[in-house]
């Protein structure tokens, strides 16, 4: 999070003075229109998305007959933004095509203007979450007012800088994965020693 602020500043105050563009222009809502050439497809519901990180807790694959009407479609050019209870901060960078609950909005950053990783981290940023959490309707099930969301002025740093940020995020994710794998392997070895009574 601090690396994002370091590189780009607060997205609400835009202290670095980046040029801006309306969300609707730089990351419009675009559903995936291609084919699903699979027997089973990924169906993503909100309970499978971890708050703040956007990590997927579990993948649910279903037949197309099992998909209801209240869904949207997405691919690996989209970002999925949850408009329901925005304070839960559920933003996903999908790694494959699929269907999602219609509570998720499939944003498509304009190529060469916005990077998926930059936009996802901007949407997850505490300042933005606090800001958009005020722009809701519905008491029991607060949802982001989409007119407010679409008209939000997104700071647009140079694409090279956004791409550098993506490289940094991927390096951190790779390192975390390697550490977790090493710890798991170490745990398994320790458990095998315990079984042997050592």
GROMACS .gro file of C-alpha atoms in nm, residues 109-114:
model
    6
  109UNK     CA    1  -0.906  -0.011  -1.832
  110UNK     CA    2  -0.825   0.155  -2.166
  111UNK     CA    3  -0.499   0.010  -2.298
  112UNK     CA    4  -0.206   0.248  -2.291
  113UNK     CA    5  -0.392   0.475  -2.048
  114UNK     CA    6  -0.457   0.266  -1.736
   0.00000   0.00000   0.00000
